[in-house]
Amino acid sequence: MHRREIEGLDPRRTYWVPAVTAPQRDWAASPGCRKGARFLVDRRSLGPSRERFPTFDSRVEGLQWVMRHRAELMRNLDGAEVRVVELDRWLLGLDQLAH
């Protein structure tokens, strides 16, 4: 999905997405970012993204996707924990990814 397609989503459903926060300033996966910068995970590159991301119908489905791609995600998102969160809460900044 591309971010410009969000308005076409069914507002009655919950969509789940993989997301990360930058573990440090100038994170290798996103040079120049600040610590705590929020990103979705790109389905193709398996890297941080603000534009493209997969959506899932359930948290379990999202977690299964993360587990299938865990080696690549660990390599591409060095030092960050991938979490599966509700898209609407993430867009509003209501889902705290940091511990």
PDB file of N, CA, C and O in Angstrom, residues 24-79:
ATOM      1  N   GLN A  24      18.471   5.364  17.570  1.00  0.00           N
ATOM      2  CA  GLN A  24      19.463   6.398  17.881  1.00  0.00           C
ATOM      3  C   GLN A  24      19.430   7.477  16.807  1.00  0.00           C
ATOM      4  O   GLN A  24      18.890   7.277  15.736  1.00  0.00           O
ATOM      5  N   ARG A  25      20.033   8.584  17.122  1.00  0.00           N
ATOM      6  CA  ARG A  25      20.157   9.675  16.164  1.00  0.00           C
ATOM      7  C   ARG A  25      21.040   9.205  15.008  1.00  0.00           C
ATOM      8  O   ARG A  25      21.977   8.441  15.211  1.00  0.00           O
ATOM      9  N   ASP A  26      20.729   9.639  13.802  1.00  0.00           N
ATOM     10  CA  ASP A  26      21.507   9.294  12.616  1.00  0.00           C
ATOM     11  C   ASP A  26      21.621   7.774  12.442  1.00  0.00           C
ATOM     12  O   ASP A  26      22.671   7.239  12.141  1.00  0.00           O
ATOM     13  N   TRP A  27      20.533   7.093  12.649  1.00  0.00           N
ATOM     14  CA  TRP A  27      20.418   5.635  12.539  1.00  0.00           C
ATOM     15  C   TRP A  27      20.878   5.196  11.154  1.00  0.00           C
ATOM     16  O   TRP A  27      20.547   5.809  10.147  1.00  0.00           O
ATOM     17  N   ALA A  28      21.635   4.130  11.086  1.00  0.00           N
ATOM     18  CA  ALA A  28      22.179   3.632   9.822  1.00  0.00           C
ATOM     19  C   ALA A  28      21.083   3.321   8.795  1.00  0.00           C
ATOM     20  O   ALA A  28      21.281   3.504   7.597  1.00  0.00           O
ATOM     21  N   ALA A  29      19.925   2.877   9.236  1.00  0.00           N
ATOM     22  CA  ALA A  29      18.828   2.548   8.325  1.00  0.00           C
ATOM     23  C   ALA A  29      18.151   3.798   7.760  1.00  0.00           C
ATOM     24  O   ALA A  29      17.460   3.722   6.744  1.00  0.00           O
ATOM     25  N   SER A  30      18.355   4.943   8.419  1.00  0.00           N
ATOM     26  CA  SER A  30      17.780   6.209   7.953  1.00  0.00           C
ATOM     27  C   SER A  30      18.705   7.348   8.357  1.00  0.00           C
ATOM     28  O   SER A  30      18.430   8.087   9.307  1.00  0.00           O
ATOM     29  N   PRO A  31      19.824   7.481   7.659  1.00  0.00           N
ATOM     30  CA  PRO A  31      20.808   8.512   8.007  1.00  0.00           C
ATOM     31  C   PRO A  31      20.173   9.897   8.108  1.00  0.00           C
ATOM     32  O   PRO A  31      19.326  10.269   7.306  1.00  0.00           O
ATOM     33  N   GLY A  32      20.578  10.619   9.152  1.00  0.00           N
ATOM     34  CA  GLY A  32      20.086  11.969   9.360  1.00  0.00           C
ATOM     35  C   GLY A  32      18.840  12.065  10.221  1.00  0.00           C
ATOM     36  O   GLY A  32      18.412  13.155  10.569  1.00  0.00           O
ATOM     37  N   CYS A  33      18.239  10.924  10.577  1.00  0.00           N
ATOM     38  CA  CYS A  33      17.018  10.975  11.377  1.00  0.00           C
ATOM     39  C   CYS A  33      17.353  11.264  12.843  1.00  0.00           C
ATOM     40  O   CYS A  33      18.485  11.152  13.278  1.00  0.00           O
ATOM     41  N   ARG A  34      16.337  11.621  13.588  1.00  0.00           N
ATOM     42  CA  ARG A  34      16.508  11.837  15.028  1.00  0.00           C
ATOM     43  C   ARG A  34      16.177  10.545  15.773  1.00  0.00           C
ATOM     44  O   ARG A  34      15.465   9.687  15.244  1.00  0.00           O
ATOM     45  N   LYS A  35      16.665  10.417  16.970  1.00  0.00           N
ATOM     46  CA  LYS A  35      16.321   9.266  17.805  1.00  0.00           C
ATOM     47  C   LYS A  35      14.816   9.304  18.057  1.00  0.00           C
ATOM     48  O   LYS A  35      14.256  10.355  18.349  1.00  0.00           O
ATOM     49  N   GLY A  36      14.160   8.164  17.912  1.00  0.00           N
ATOM     50  CA  GLY A  36      12.722   8.081  18.131  1.00  0.00           C
ATOM     51  C   GLY A  36      11.884   8.391  16.903  1.00  0.00           C
ATOM     52  O   GLY A  36      10.658   8.354  16.980  1.00  0.00           O
ATOM     53  N   ALA A  37      12.524   8.695  15.761  1.00  0.00           N
ATOM     54  CA  ALA A  37      11.761   8.934  14.530  1.00  0.00           C
ATOM     55  C   ALA A  37      10.942   7.681  14.219  1.00  0.00           C
ATOM     56  O   ALA A  37      11.414   6.559  14.386  1.00  0.00           O
ATOM     57  N   ARG A  38       9.705   7.878  13.797  1.00  0.00           N
ATOM     58  CA  ARG A  38       8.783   6.773  13.559  1.00  0.00           C
ATOM     59  C   ARG A  38       8.710   6.442  12.075  1.00  0.00           C
ATOM     60  O   ARG A  38       8.579   7.333  11.248  1.00  0.00           O
ATOM     61  N   PHE A  39       8.756   5.149  11.765  1.00  0.00           N
ATOM     62  CA  PHE A  39       8.693   4.691  10.383  1.00  0.00           C
ATOM     63  C   PHE A  39       7.790   3.473  10.282  1.00  0.00           C
ATOM     64  O   PHE A  39       7.690   2.690  11.221  1.00  0.00           O
ATOM     65  N   LEU A  40       7.189   3.307   9.121  1.00  0.00           N
ATOM     66  CA  LEU A  40       6.569   2.041   8.769  1.00  0.00           C
ATOM     67  C   LEU A  40       7.654   1.216   8.097  1.00  0.00           C
ATOM     68  O   LEU A  40       8.753   1.713   7.859  1.00  0.00           O
ATOM     69  N   VAL A  41       7.369  -0.034   7.796  1.00  0.00           N
ATOM     70  CA  VAL A  41       8.347  -0.907   7.152  1.00  0.00           C
ATOM     71  C   VAL A  41       7.881  -1.185   5.726  1.00  0.00           C
ATOM     72  O   VAL A  41       6.745  -1.599   5.511  1.00  0.00           O
ATOM     73  N   ASP A  42       8.754  -0.939   4.775  1.00  0.00           N
ATOM     74  CA  ASP A  42       8.457  -1.145   3.359  1.00  0.00           C
ATOM     75  C   ASP A  42       8.425  -2.641   3.050  1.00  0.00           C
ATOM     76  O   ASP A  42       9.356  -3.367   3.397  1.00  0.00           O
ATOM     77  N   ARG A  43       7.375  -3.102   2.405  1.00  0.00           N
ATOM     78  CA  ARG A  43       7.218  -4.524   2.076  1.00  0.00           C
ATOM     79  C   ARG A  43       8.316  -5.010   1.125  1.00  0.00           C
ATOM     80  O   ARG A  43       8.766  -6.143   1.216  1.00  0.00           O
ATOM     81  N   ARG A  44       8.748  -4.171   0.198  1.00  0.00           N
ATOM     82  CA  ARG A  44       9.742  -4.592  -0.792  1.00  0.00           C
ATOM     83  C   ARG A  44      11.169  -4.515  -0.259  1.00  0.00           C
ATOM     84  O   ARG A  44      11.926  -5.471  -0.353  1.00  0.00           O
ATOM     85  N   SER A  45      11.550  -3.371   0.260  1.00  0.00           N
ATOM     86  CA  SER A  45      12.937  -3.189   0.699  1.00  0.00           C
ATOM     87  C   SER A  45      13.180  -3.738   2.101  1.00  0.00           C
ATOM     88  O   SER A  45      14.321  -3.944   2.491  1.00  0.00           O
ATOM     89  N   LEU A  46      12.103  -3.936   2.865  1.00  0.00           N
ATOM     90  CA  LEU A  46      12.182  -4.346   4.269  1.00  0.00           C
ATOM     91  C   LEU A  46      13.004  -3.339   5.074  1.00  0.00           C
ATOM     92  O   LEU A  46      13.655  -3.685   6.044  1.00  0.00           O
ATOM     93  N   GLY A  47      12.935  -2.094   4.662  1.00  0.00           N
ATOM     94  CA  GLY A  47      13.605  -1.001   5.355  1.00  0.00           C
ATOM     95  C   GLY A  47      12.588   0.008   5.843  1.00  0.00           C
ATOM     96  O   GLY A  47      11.382  -0.129   5.600  1.00  0.00           O
ATOM     97  N   PRO A  48      13.037   1.052   6.531  1.00  0.00           N
ATOM     98  CA  PRO A  48      12.112   2.069   7.028  1.00  0.00           C
ATOM     99  C   PRO A  48      11.488   2.855   5.878  1.00  0.00           C
ATOM    100  O   PRO A  48      12.126   3.086   4.854  1.00  0.00           O
ATOM    101  N   SER A  49      10.237   3.241   6.053  1.00  0.00           N
ATOM    102  CA  SER A  49       9.524   3.971   5.008  1.00  0.00           C
ATOM    103  C   SER A  49       8.495   4.897   5.632  1.00  0.00           C
ATOM    104  O   SER A  49       7.937   4.604   6.682  1.00  0.00           O
ATOM    105  N   ARG A  50       8.230   5.973   4.958  1.00  0.00           N
ATOM    106  CA  ARG A  50       7.128   6.863   5.348  1.00  0.00           C
ATOM    107  C   ARG A  50       6.021   6.811   4.295  1.00  0.00           C
ATOM    108  O   ARG A  50       4.979   7.415   4.456  1.00  0.00           O
ATOM    109  N   GLU A  51       6.257   6.092   3.217  1.00  0.00           N
ATOM    110  CA  GLU A  51       5.316   6.090   2.100  1.00  0.00           C
ATOM    111  C   GLU A  51       4.687   4.731   1.782  1.00  0.00           C
ATOM    112  O   GLU A  51       3.507   4.650   1.557  1.00  0.00           O
ATOM    113  N   ARG A  52       5.488   3.663   1.728  1.00  0.00           N
ATOM    114  CA  ARG A  52       4.976   2.344   1.335  1.00  0.00           C
ATOM    115  C   ARG A  52       5.053   1.384   2.521  1.00  0.00           C
ATOM    116  O   ARG A  52       6.035   1.386   3.256  1.00  0.00           O
ATOM    117  N   PHE A  53       4.022   0.525   2.620  1.00  0.00           N
ATOM    118  CA  PHE A  53       3.975  -0.411   3.740  1.00  0.00           C
ATOM    119  C   PHE A  53       2.917  -1.472   3.470  1.00  0.00           C
ATOM    120  O   PHE A  53       1.951  -1.221   2.750  1.00  0.00           O
ATOM    121  N   PRO A  54       3.073  -2.641   4.051  1.00  0.00           N
ATOM    122  CA  PRO A  54       2.034  -3.664   3.936  1.00  0.00           C
ATOM    123  C   PRO A  54       0.961  -3.431   5.001  1.00  0.00           C
ATOM    124  O   PRO A  54       1.231  -2.851   6.052  1.00  0.00           O
ATOM    125  N   THR A  55      -0.243  -3.863   4.713  1.00  0.00           N
ATOM    126  CA  THR A  55      -1.306  -3.852   5.726  1.00  0.00           C
ATOM    127  C   THR A  55      -1.773  -5.281   5.936  1.00  0.00           C
ATOM    128  O   THR A  55      -1.723  -6.106   5.022  1.00  0.00           O
ATOM    129  N   PHE A  56      -2.223  -5.548   7.136  1.00  0.00           N
ATOM    130  CA  PHE A  56      -2.687  -6.881   7.499  1.00  0.00           C
ATOM    131  C   PHE A  56      -4.047  -6.772   8.167  1.00  0.00           C
ATOM    132  O   PHE A  56      -4.346  -5.768   8.821  1.00  0.00           O
ATOM    133  N   ASP A  57      -4.840  -7.814   8.030  1.00  0.00           N
ATOM    134  CA  ASP A  57      -6.182  -7.828   8.613  1.00  0.00           C
ATOM    135  C   ASP A  57      -6.173  -8.105  10.111  1.00  0.00           C
ATOM    136  O   ASP A  57      -7.154  -7.821  10.787  1.00  0.00           O
ATOM    137  N   SER A  58      -5.075  -8.662  10.614  1.00  0.00           N
ATOM    138  CA  SER A  58      -4.996  -8.957  12.046  1.00  0.00           C
ATOM    139  C   SER A  58      -3.558  -8.769  12.524  1.00  0.00           C
ATOM    140  O   SER A  58      -2.609  -8.807  11.734  1.00  0.00           O
ATOM    141  N   ARG A  59      -3.419  -8.586  13.813  1.00  0.00           N
ATOM    142  CA  ARG A  59      -2.087  -8.462  14.404  1.00  0.00           C
ATOM    143  C   ARG A  59      -1.304  -9.756  14.201  1.00  0.00           C
ATOM    144  O   ARG A  59      -0.120  -9.739  13.890  1.00  0.00           O
ATOM    145  N   VAL A  60      -1.977 -10.887  14.344  1.00  0.00           N
ATOM    146  CA  VAL A  60      -1.332 -12.186  14.166  1.00  0.00           C
ATOM    147  C   VAL A  60      -0.769 -12.324  12.754  1.00  0.00           C
ATOM    148  O   VAL A  60       0.370 -12.766  12.562  1.00  0.00           O
ATOM    149  N   GLU A  61      -1.550 -11.932  11.756  1.00  0.00           N
ATOM    150  CA  GLU A  61      -1.085 -11.993  10.372  1.00  0.00           C
ATOM    151  C   GLU A  61       0.168 -11.116  10.191  1.00  0.00           C
ATOM    152  O   GLU A  61       1.132 -11.509   9.541  1.00  0.00           O
ATOM    153  N   GLY A  62       0.171  -9.934  10.792  1.00  0.00           N
ATOM    154  CA  GLY A  62       1.339  -9.056  10.731  1.00  0.00           C
ATOM    155  C   GLY A  62       2.541  -9.656  11.425  1.00  0.00           C
ATOM    156  O   GLY A  62       3.669  -9.592  10.925  1.00  0.00           O
ATOM    157  N   LEU A  63       2.336 -10.260  12.583  1.00  0.00           N
ATOM    158  CA  LEU A  63       3.434 -10.895  13.311  1.00  0.00           C
ATOM    159  C   LEU A  63       4.005 -12.074  12.528  1.00  0.00           C
ATOM    160  O   LEU A  63       5.223 -12.290  12.528  1.00  0.00           O
ATOM    161  N   GLN A  64       3.153 -12.813  11.847  1.00  0.00           N
ATOM    162  CA  GLN A  64       3.634 -13.923  11.016  1.00  0.00           C
ATOM    163  C   GLN A  64       4.518 -13.398   9.889  1.00  0.00           C
ATOM    164  O   GLN A  64       5.558 -13.981   9.583  1.00  0.00           O
ATOM    165  N   TRP A  65       4.138 -12.281   9.285  1.00  0.00           N
ATOM    166  CA  TRP A  65       4.940 -11.663   8.227  1.00  0.00           C
ATOM    167  C   TRP A  65       6.306 -11.244   8.784  1.00  0.00           C
ATOM    168  O   TRP A  65       7.333 -11.504   8.172  1.00  0.00           O
ATOM    169  N   VAL A  66       6.293 -10.626   9.954  1.00  0.00           N
ATOM    170  CA  VAL A  66       7.550 -10.208  10.590  1.00  0.00           C
ATOM    171  C   VAL A  66       8.438 -11.424  10.846  1.00  0.00           C
ATOM    172  O   VAL A  66       9.642 -11.399  10.555  1.00  0.00           O
ATOM    173  N   MET A  67       7.873 -12.499  11.340  1.00  0.00           N
ATOM    174  CA  MET A  67       8.670 -13.699  11.628  1.00  0.00           C
ATOM    175  C   MET A  67       9.233 -14.316  10.348  1.00  0.00           C
ATOM    176  O   MET A  67      10.372 -14.768  10.331  1.00  0.00           O
ATOM    177  N   ARG A  68       8.469 -14.317   9.270  1.00  0.00           N
ATOM    178  CA  ARG A  68       8.963 -14.852   7.984  1.00  0.00           C
ATOM    179  C   ARG A  68      10.143 -14.042   7.460  1.00  0.00           C
ATOM    180  O   ARG A  68      11.005 -14.579   6.773  1.00  0.00           O
ATOM    181  N   HIS A  69      10.186 -12.769   7.773  1.00  0.00           N
ATOM    182  CA  HIS A  69      11.225 -11.881   7.236  1.00  0.00           C
ATOM    183  C   HIS A  69      12.204 -11.400   8.302  1.00  0.00           C
ATOM    184  O   HIS A  69      12.956 -10.456   8.068  1.00  0.00           O
ATOM    185  N   ARG A  70      12.220 -12.057   9.449  1.00  0.00           N
ATOM    186  CA  ARG A  70      12.992 -11.544  10.593  1.00  0.00           C
ATOM    187  C   ARG A  70      14.482 -11.366  10.303  1.00  0.00           C
ATOM    188  O   ARG A  70      15.067 -10.379  10.733  1.00  0.00           O
ATOM    189  N   ALA A  71      15.107 -12.273   9.563  1.00  0.00           N
ATOM    190  CA  ALA A  71      16.544 -12.131   9.285  1.00  0.00           C
ATOM    191  C   ALA A  71      16.821 -10.872   8.474  1.00  0.00           C
ATOM    192  O   ALA A  71      17.721 -10.091   8.811  1.00  0.00           O
ATOM    193  N   GLU A  72      16.037 -10.651   7.428  1.00  0.00           N
ATOM    194  CA  GLU A  72      16.221  -9.456   6.599  1.00  0.00           C
ATOM    195  C   GLU A  72      15.882  -8.189   7.362  1.00  0.00           C
ATOM    196  O   GLU A  72      16.549  -7.165   7.223  1.00  0.00           O
ATOM    197  N   LEU A  73      14.819  -8.249   8.167  1.00  0.00           N
ATOM    198  CA  LEU A  73      14.431  -7.085   8.957  1.00  0.00           C
ATOM    199  C   LEU A  73      15.523  -6.722   9.964  1.00  0.00           C
ATOM    200  O   LEU A  73      15.854  -5.544  10.133  1.00  0.00           O
ATOM    201  N   MET A  74      16.097  -7.722  10.606  1.00  0.00           N
ATOM    202  CA  MET A  74      17.178  -7.456  11.568  1.00  0.00           C
ATOM    203  C   MET A  74      18.370  -6.821  10.870  1.00  0.00           C
ATOM    204  O   MET A  74      18.995  -5.904  11.399  1.00  0.00           O
ATOM    205  N   ARG A  75      18.664  -7.283   9.680  1.00  0.00           N
ATOM    206  CA  ARG A  75      19.793  -6.745   8.919  1.00  0.00           C
ATOM    207  C   ARG A  75      19.508  -5.312   8.444  1.00  0.00           C
ATOM    208  O   ARG A  75      20.342  -4.431   8.553  1.00  0.00           O
ATOM    209  N   ASN A  76      18.302  -5.077   7.925  1.00  0.00           N
ATOM    210  CA  ASN A  76      17.959  -3.773   7.354  1.00  0.00           C
ATOM    211  C   ASN A  76      17.572  -2.726   8.388  1.00  0.00           C
ATOM    212  O   ASN A  76      17.650  -1.529   8.103  1.00  0.00           O
ATOM    213  N   LEU A  77      17.115  -3.169   9.539  1.00  0.00           N
ATOM    214  CA  LEU A  77      16.643  -2.252  10.580  1.00  0.00           C
ATOM    215  C   LEU A  77      17.495  -2.401  11.829  1.00  0.00           C
ATOM    216  O   LEU A  77      16.985  -2.447  12.948  1.00  0.00           O
ATOM    217  N   ASP A  78      18.776  -2.457  11.638  1.00  0.00           N
ATOM    218  CA  ASP A  78      19.756  -2.704  12.679  1.00  0.00           C
ATOM    219  C   ASP A  78      19.456  -1.950  13.980  1.00  0.00           C
ATOM    220  O   ASP A  78      19.379  -0.727  13.991  1.00  0.00           O
ATOM    221  N   GLY A  79      19.245  -2.709  15.032  1.00  0.00           N
ATOM    222  CA  GLY A  79      19.046  -2.128  16.349  1.00  0.00           C
ATOM    223  C   GLY A  79      17.630  -1.716  16.686  1.00  0.00           C
ATOM    224  O   GLY A  79      17.358  -1.266  17.789  1.00  0.00           O
TER     225      GLY A  79
END
